Amino acid sequence: MSDELKRDAALWISTTGLRHWRGEDAKIYNRTESTPYKGLDKLFEEYKVYENDAFVDFGAGRGRTSFYVHDEFGIDVSGVELHELTFDELMKNEERYLRNKGLTSSNLYFEFGYAENYKIQPQDTIFYFFNPFASSIFQEVVENIQNSLEKNPRMADLILYYPENSFKRIMKKTKFKRIKTVRLPWKKDPKKKFIIYRYDPDNYSDELAE
Ligand SMILES: C[S@@+](CC[C@H](N)C(=O)[O-])C[C@H]1O[C@@H](n2cnc3c(N)ncnc32)[C@H](O)[C@@H]1O
């Protein structure tokens, strides 16, 4: 059994394999593919999660990152996914994860639909993106996040896995500051890395951002 399958089995989930969008959709929505477990291990060796954090996965796929974070840290985790078949698999994974972990209720929340329509909650603090969609959609989601941070000021982080240049350009125009890069040296493709951005309302002034 491959390492990825073993890690899935430990969480009682099934998250391997790719699923592509068809036709016009494929131009703006990216395929389902889970973040590698080894990558998640490395990210969370170098990035600290606090008990009051709440994690949101935009384009949650089959839920690997969501279940990993929930299992490791026990914090609130939300995910939004647009592909019907993928969302069905996510729901099955949630059912098996909860049943086998003996959890009758949980602080996991999954929504079927558009990431750009997800209503950012005032407690949400970590926003995760594994290259889910076109930059025009990312721009909209980032605007939603920034509006929420302005309405309910709080420290918040945004994490990109496999960051596209267009996403990095959008982040440069926000109030987030790039604070860390977590590389995966065993991967040949240099895009297989995490970039972490932080919004700190106490350290932000418009002058500094100029
Ligand atoms: C690369 S997968 C990420 C999987 C997951 N985040 C993980 O880390 O394992 C990207 C997912 O985003 C979904 N997606 C694409 N466009 C979307 C949109 N507008 N709203 C919500 N999900 C979307 C795709 O269907 C796909 O499952």
mmCIF file of C-alpha atoms and ligand atoms in Angstrom:
data_model
loop_
_atom_site.group_PDB
_atom_site.id
_atom_site.type_symbol
_atom_site.label_atom_id
_atom_site.label_comp_id
_atom_site.label_asym_id
_atom_site.label_seq_id
_atom_site.Cartn_x
_atom_site.Cartn_y
_atom_site.Cartn_z
ATOM 1 C CA MET A 1 0.000 0.000 0.000
ATOM 2 C CA SER A 2 1.364 3.441 -0.907
ATOM 3 C CA ASP A 3 2.170 5.958 1.794
ATOM 4 C CA GLU A 4 -0.723 8.183 0.716
ATOM 5 C CA LEU A 5 -3.183 5.259 0.979
ATOM 6 C CA LYS A 6 -1.879 4.366 4.432
ATOM 7 C CA ARG A 7 -2.347 7.932 5.614
ATOM 8 C CA ASP A 8 -5.870 7.970 4.145
ATOM 9 C CA ALA A 9 -6.670 4.688 5.911
ATOM 10 C CA ALA A 10 -5.518 6.120 9.253
ATOM 11 C CA LEU A 11 -8.121 8.882 8.840
ATOM 12 C CA TRP A 12 -10.770 6.523 7.365
ATOM 13 C CA ILE A 13 -10.954 8.623 4.210
ATOM 14 C CA SER A 14 -10.325 8.203 0.512
ATOM 15 C CA THR A 15 -8.647 11.213 -1.105
ATOM 16 C CA THR A 16 -6.300 9.964 -3.828
ATOM 17 C CA GLY A 17 -6.685 10.476 -7.581
ATOM 18 C CA LEU A 18 -7.375 13.361 -9.915
ATOM 19 C CA ARG A 19 -10.684 14.605 -11.296
ATOM 20 C CA HIS A 20 -10.750 17.093 -14.162
ATOM 21 C CA TRP A 21 -13.512 19.532 -15.030
ATOM 22 C CA ARG A 22 -14.910 19.311 -18.553
ATOM 23 C CA GLY A 23 -15.501 21.837 -21.330
ATOM 24 C CA GLU A 24 -15.757 25.526 -20.512
ATOM 25 C CA ASP A 25 -15.660 24.847 -16.756
ATOM 26 C CA ALA A 26 -12.100 23.549 -17.094
ATOM 27 C CA LYS A 27 -10.976 27.043 -18.122
ATOM 28 C CA ILE A 28 -11.750 28.522 -14.699
ATOM 29 C CA TYR A 29 -12.056 25.601 -12.278
ATOM 30 C CA ASN A 30 -8.999 23.462 -11.557
ATOM 31 C CA ARG A 31 -8.905 19.730 -11.099
ATOM 32 C CA THR A 32 -9.454 17.898 -7.836
ATOM 33 C CA GLU A 33 -6.127 16.762 -6.413
ATOM 34 C CA SER A 34 -5.253 16.450 -2.742
ATOM 35 C CA THR A 35 -2.311 18.216 -1.107
ATOM 36 C CA PRO A 36 0.403 15.573 -0.527
ATOM 37 C CA TYR A 37 0.462 14.313 3.079
ATOM 38 C CA LYS A 38 4.237 14.817 3.270
ATOM 39 C CA GLY A 39 3.694 18.416 2.213
ATOM 40 C CA LEU A 40 1.078 18.931 4.936
ATOM 41 C CA ASP A 41 3.483 17.403 7.495
ATOM 42 C CA LYS A 42 6.205 19.844 6.438
ATOM 43 C CA LEU A 43 3.856 22.831 6.405
ATOM 44 C CA PHE A 44 2.661 22.202 9.942
ATOM 45 C CA GLU A 45 6.189 21.541 11.222
ATOM 46 C CA GLU A 46 6.978 25.108 10.257
ATOM 47 C CA TYR A 47 3.646 26.834 10.753
ATOM 48 C CA LYS A 48 2.000 27.065 14.157
ATOM 49 C CA VAL A 49 -1.744 26.613 14.571
ATOM 50 C CA TYR A 50 -3.445 27.974 17.721
ATOM 51 C CA GLU A 51 -6.477 26.540 19.481
ATOM 52 C CA ASN A 52 -8.614 29.561 18.614
ATOM 53 C CA ASP A 53 -7.824 29.360 14.915
ATOM 54 C CA ALA A 54 -10.509 28.385 12.422
ATOM 55 C CA PHE A 55 -9.407 26.958 9.080
ATOM 56 C CA VAL A 56 -11.165 27.380 5.731
ATOM 57 C CA ASP A 57 -10.231 25.320 2.646
ATOM 58 C CA PHE A 58 -11.418 27.028 -0.560
ATOM 59 C CA GLY A 59 -11.867 24.196 -3.042
ATOM 60 C CA ALA A 60 -11.810 21.477 -0.389
ATOM 61 C CA GLY A 61 -11.726 18.614 -2.890
ATOM 62 C CA ARG A 62 -12.188 15.252 -1.184
ATOM 63 C CA GLY A 63 -11.271 16.910 2.104
ATOM 64 C CA ARG A 64 -7.771 15.629 2.800
ATOM 65 C CA THR A 65 -6.437 18.934 4.128
ATOM 66 C CA SER A 66 -9.611 19.563 6.136
ATOM 67 C CA PHE A 67 -9.577 16.175 7.888
ATOM 68 C CA TYR A 68 -5.809 16.384 8.457
ATOM 69 C CA VAL A 69 -6.131 19.782 10.157
ATOM 70 C CA HIS A 70 -9.177 18.734 12.170
ATOM 71 C CA ASP A 71 -7.499 15.540 13.324
ATOM 72 C CA GLU A 72 -4.171 17.208 14.221
ATOM 73 C CA PHE A 73 -5.412 20.384 15.870
ATOM 74 C CA GLY A 74 -9.095 19.879 16.733
ATOM 75 C CA ILE A 75 -9.950 23.393 15.560
ATOM 76 C CA ASP A 76 -13.017 24.495 13.555
ATOM 77 C CA VAL A 77 -12.575 23.528 9.912
ATOM 78 C CA SER A 78 -14.749 24.590 6.983
ATOM 79 C CA GLY A 79 -14.498 23.642 3.350
ATOM 80 C CA VAL A 80 -16.324 24.650 0.207
ATOM 81 C CA GLU A 81 -16.329 22.532 -2.954
ATOM 82 C CA LEU A 82 -18.071 23.051 -6.280
ATOM 83 C CA HIS A 83 -17.743 19.722 -8.106
ATOM 84 C CA GLU A 84 -20.796 17.521 -7.394
ATOM 85 C CA LEU A 85 -19.063 14.149 -7.557
ATOM 86 C CA THR A 86 -16.130 15.406 -5.540
ATOM 87 C CA PHE A 87 -18.499 16.889 -2.962
ATOM 88 C CA ASP A 88 -20.328 13.536 -2.693
ATOM 89 C CA GLU A 89 -16.995 11.863 -1.955
ATOM 90 C CA LEU A 90 -16.214 14.539 0.595
ATOM 91 C CA MET A 91 -19.518 13.838 2.356
ATOM 92 C CA LYS A 92 -18.781 10.094 2.426
ATOM 93 C CA ASN A 93 -15.347 10.832 3.857
ATOM 94 C CA GLU A 94 -16.873 13.021 6.542
ATOM 95 C CA GLU A 95 -19.358 10.313 7.502
ATOM 96 C CA ARG A 96 -16.613 7.641 7.782
ATOM 97 C CA TYR A 97 -14.181 9.967 9.559
ATOM 98 C CA LEU A 98 -16.729 10.955 12.208
ATOM 99 C CA ARG A 99 -18.082 7.424 12.703
ATOM 100 C CA ASN A 100 -14.677 5.799 13.037
ATOM 101 C CA LYS A 101 -13.267 8.535 15.246
ATOM 102 C CA GLY A 102 -16.326 8.115 17.473
ATOM 103 C CA LEU A 103 -17.458 11.703 16.961
ATOM 104 C CA THR A 104 -21.224 12.172 17.077
ATOM 105 C CA SER A 105 -21.011 15.868 16.275
ATOM 106 C CA SER A 106 -18.105 18.002 15.236
ATOM 107 C CA ASN A 107 -16.763 21.422 14.423
ATOM 108 C CA LEU A 108 -16.372 20.418 10.779
ATOM 109 C CA TYR A 109 -18.527 22.217 8.233
ATOM 110 C CA PHE A 110 -18.665 21.533 4.485
ATOM 111 C CA GLU A 111 -20.593 23.528 1.940
ATOM 112 C CA PHE A 112 -21.421 22.648 -1.649
ATOM 113 C CA GLY A 113 -21.066 25.654 -3.936
ATOM 114 C CA TYR A 114 -18.897 28.501 -5.082
ATOM 115 C CA ALA A 115 -15.911 29.549 -2.980
ATOM 116 C CA GLU A 116 -16.721 33.128 -3.945
ATOM 117 C CA ASN A 117 -20.122 32.766 -2.201
ATOM 118 C CA TYR A 118 -18.759 31.306 1.041
ATOM 119 C CA LYS A 119 -19.687 33.714 3.818
ATOM 120 C CA ILE A 120 -16.500 34.358 5.768
ATOM 121 C CA GLN A 121 -17.197 33.880 9.473
ATOM 122 C CA PRO A 122 -15.841 36.412 12.005
ATOM 123 C CA GLN A 123 -13.854 33.612 13.692
ATOM 124 C CA ASP A 124 -12.185 32.346 10.469
ATOM 125 C CA THR A 125 -8.410 32.938 10.670
ATOM 126 C CA ILE A 126 -6.595 30.589 8.269
ATOM 127 C CA PHE A 127 -7.546 30.614 4.594
ATOM 128 C CA TYR A 128 -6.120 27.802 2.467
ATOM 129 C CA PHE A 129 -5.902 27.556 -1.316
ATOM 130 C CA PHE A 130 -4.386 24.710 -3.320
ATOM 131 C CA ASN A 131 -4.589 26.274 -6.759
ATOM 132 C CA PRO A 132 -8.371 25.748 -6.970
ATOM 133 C CA PHE A 133 -9.524 28.181 -9.649
ATOM 134 C CA ALA A 134 -8.787 31.109 -11.973
ATOM 135 C CA SER A 135 -7.255 34.270 -10.561
ATOM 136 C CA SER A 136 -10.461 36.245 -11.234
ATOM 137 C CA ILE A 137 -12.244 34.022 -8.689
ATOM 138 C CA PHE A 138 -9.308 34.253 -6.273
ATOM 139 C CA GLN A 139 -9.555 38.048 -6.479
ATOM 140 C CA GLU A 140 -13.226 37.877 -5.435
ATOM 141 C CA VAL A 141 -12.539 35.511 -2.532
ATOM 142 C CA VAL A 142 -9.664 37.684 -1.294
ATOM 143 C CA GLU A 143 -11.959 40.722 -1.382
ATOM 144 C CA ASN A 144 -14.493 38.806 0.743
ATOM 145 C CA ILE A 145 -11.730 37.914 3.212
ATOM 146 C CA GLN A 146 -10.460 41.490 3.410
ATOM 147 C CA ASN A 147 -13.972 42.850 3.958
ATOM 148 C CA SER A 148 -14.437 40.404 6.813
ATOM 149 C CA LEU A 149 -11.068 41.382 8.356
ATOM 150 C CA GLU A 150 -11.974 45.040 8.167
ATOM 151 C CA LYS A 151 -15.402 44.467 9.697
ATOM 152 C CA ASN A 152 -14.097 42.181 12.459
ATOM 153 C CA PRO A 153 -10.385 43.027 12.858
ATOM 154 C CA ARG A 154 -8.243 39.988 13.736
ATOM 155 C CA MET A 155 -4.936 38.423 12.848
ATOM 156 C CA ALA A 156 -5.369 36.078 9.894
ATOM 157 C CA ASP A 157 -3.191 34.038 7.554
ATOM 158 C CA LEU A 158 -3.659 33.051 3.945
ATOM 159 C CA ILE A 159 -1.779 30.001 2.664
ATOM 160 C CA LEU A 160 -1.144 29.217 -0.992
ATOM 161 C CA TYR A 161 0.008 25.771 -2.094
ATOM 162 C CA TYR A 162 1.344 25.556 -5.650
ATOM 163 C CA PRO A 163 1.132 29.351 -5.984
ATOM 164 C CA GLU A 164 0.538 30.776 -9.425
ATOM 165 C CA ASN A 165 2.215 34.111 -10.246
ATOM 166 C CA SER A 166 -1.190 35.701 -10.833
ATOM 167 C CA PHE A 167 -2.205 34.788 -7.248
ATOM 168 C CA LYS A 168 1.041 36.246 -5.888
ATOM 169 C CA ARG A 169 0.423 39.477 -7.811
ATOM 170 C CA ILE A 170 -3.061 39.752 -6.294
ATOM 171 C CA MET A 171 -1.646 39.176 -2.798
ATOM 172 C CA LYS A 172 0.868 42.026 -3.320
ATOM 173 C CA LYS A 173 -2.044 44.445 -3.631
ATOM 174 C CA THR A 174 -3.639 43.368 -0.338
ATOM 175 C CA LYS A 175 -2.980 44.255 3.285
ATOM 176 C CA PHE A 176 -1.426 40.824 3.831
ATOM 177 C CA LYS A 177 2.372 40.578 4.164
ATOM 178 C CA ARG A 178 4.294 37.564 2.921
ATOM 179 C CA ILE A 179 5.840 36.001 6.039
ATOM 180 C CA LYS A 180 7.110 32.554 5.098
ATOM 181 C CA THR A 181 7.827 30.094 2.320
ATOM 182 C CA VAL A 182 7.777 26.377 3.098
ATOM 183 C CA ARG A 183 9.577 24.414 0.384
ATOM 184 C CA LEU A 184 9.329 20.724 -0.345
ATOM 185 C CA PRO A 185 12.928 19.916 -1.328
ATOM 186 C CA TRP A 186 12.080 16.375 -2.477
ATOM 187 C CA LYS A 187 9.761 17.757 -5.193
ATOM 188 C CA LYS A 188 11.372 18.711 -8.516
ATOM 189 C CA ASP A 189 8.683 21.247 -9.451
ATOM 190 C CA PRO A 190 9.640 24.511 -7.641
ATOM 191 C CA LYS A 191 5.956 25.537 -7.556
ATOM 192 C CA LYS A 192 5.335 22.727 -5.054
ATOM 193 C CA LYS A 193 5.736 24.963 -2.047
ATOM 194 C CA PHE A 194 3.580 26.868 0.407
ATOM 195 C CA ILE A 195 3.574 30.645 0.725
ATOM 196 C CA ILE A 196 2.111 32.081 3.916
ATOM 197 C CA TYR A 197 0.768 35.617 4.113
ATOM 198 C CA ARG A 198 -0.324 37.352 7.310
ATOM 199 C CA TYR A 199 -2.749 40.160 8.025
ATOM 200 C CA ASP A 200 -2.054 41.823 11.350
ATOM 201 C CA PRO A 201 -4.457 44.686 12.102
ATOM 202 C CA ASP A 202 -2.133 46.040 14.834
ATOM 203 C CA ASN A 203 0.868 46.281 12.544
ATOM 204 C CA TYR A 204 -0.863 47.683 9.569
ATOM 205 C CA SER A 205 -0.947 51.265 8.505
ATOM 206 C CA ASP A 206 -1.804 52.608 5.074
ATOM 207 C CA GLU A 207 1.497 54.532 5.009
ATOM 208 C CA LEU A 208 3.497 51.318 5.466
ATOM 209 C CA ALA A 209 1.633 49.704 2.621
ATOM 210 C CA GLU A 210 2.593 52.467 0.149
HETATM 211 C C1 LIG B 1 -6.484 21.140 -6.186
HETATM 212 S S1 LIG B 1 -8.056 20.740 -5.479
HETATM 213 C C2 LIG B 1 -7.689 21.086 -3.763
HETATM 214 C C3 LIG B 1 -8.040 19.980 -2.769
HETATM 215 C C4 LIG B 1 -7.917 20.276 -1.305
HETATM 216 N N1 LIG B 1 -7.903 21.690 -1.004
HETATM 217 C C5 LIG B 1 -6.703 19.635 -0.671
HETATM 218 O O1 LIG B 1 -5.843 20.364 -0.189
HETATM 219 O O2 LIG B 1 -6.612 18.419 -0.612
HETATM 220 C C6 LIG B 1 -9.030 22.167 -5.952
HETATM 221 C C7 LIG B 1 -10.528 21.983 -5.812
HETATM 222 O O3 LIG B 1 -11.186 23.235 -6.005
HETATM 223 C C8 LIG B 1 -12.472 22.960 -6.557
HETATM 224 N N2 LIG B 1 -13.031 24.209 -7.128
HETATM 225 C C9 LIG B 1 -12.758 24.757 -8.335
HETATM 226 N N3 LIG B 1 -13.430 25.911 -8.490
HETATM 227 C C10 LIG B 1 -14.177 26.098 -7.360
HETATM 228 C C11 LIG B 1 -15.066 27.119 -6.917
HETATM 229 N N4 LIG B 1 -15.340 28.200 -7.660
HETATM 230 N N5 LIG B 1 -15.626 26.985 -5.695
HETATM 231 C C12 LIG B 1 -15.357 25.908 -4.925
HETATM 232 N N6 LIG B 1 -14.526 24.906 -5.292
HETATM 233 C C13 LIG B 1 -13.917 25.009 -6.487
HETATM 234 C C14 LIG B 1 -12.171 21.882 -7.577
HETATM 235 O O4 LIG B 1 -13.338 21.156 -7.954
HETATM 236 C C15 LIG B 1 -11.152 21.024 -6.823
HETATM 237 O O5 LIG B 1 -11.765 19.945 -6.159
#
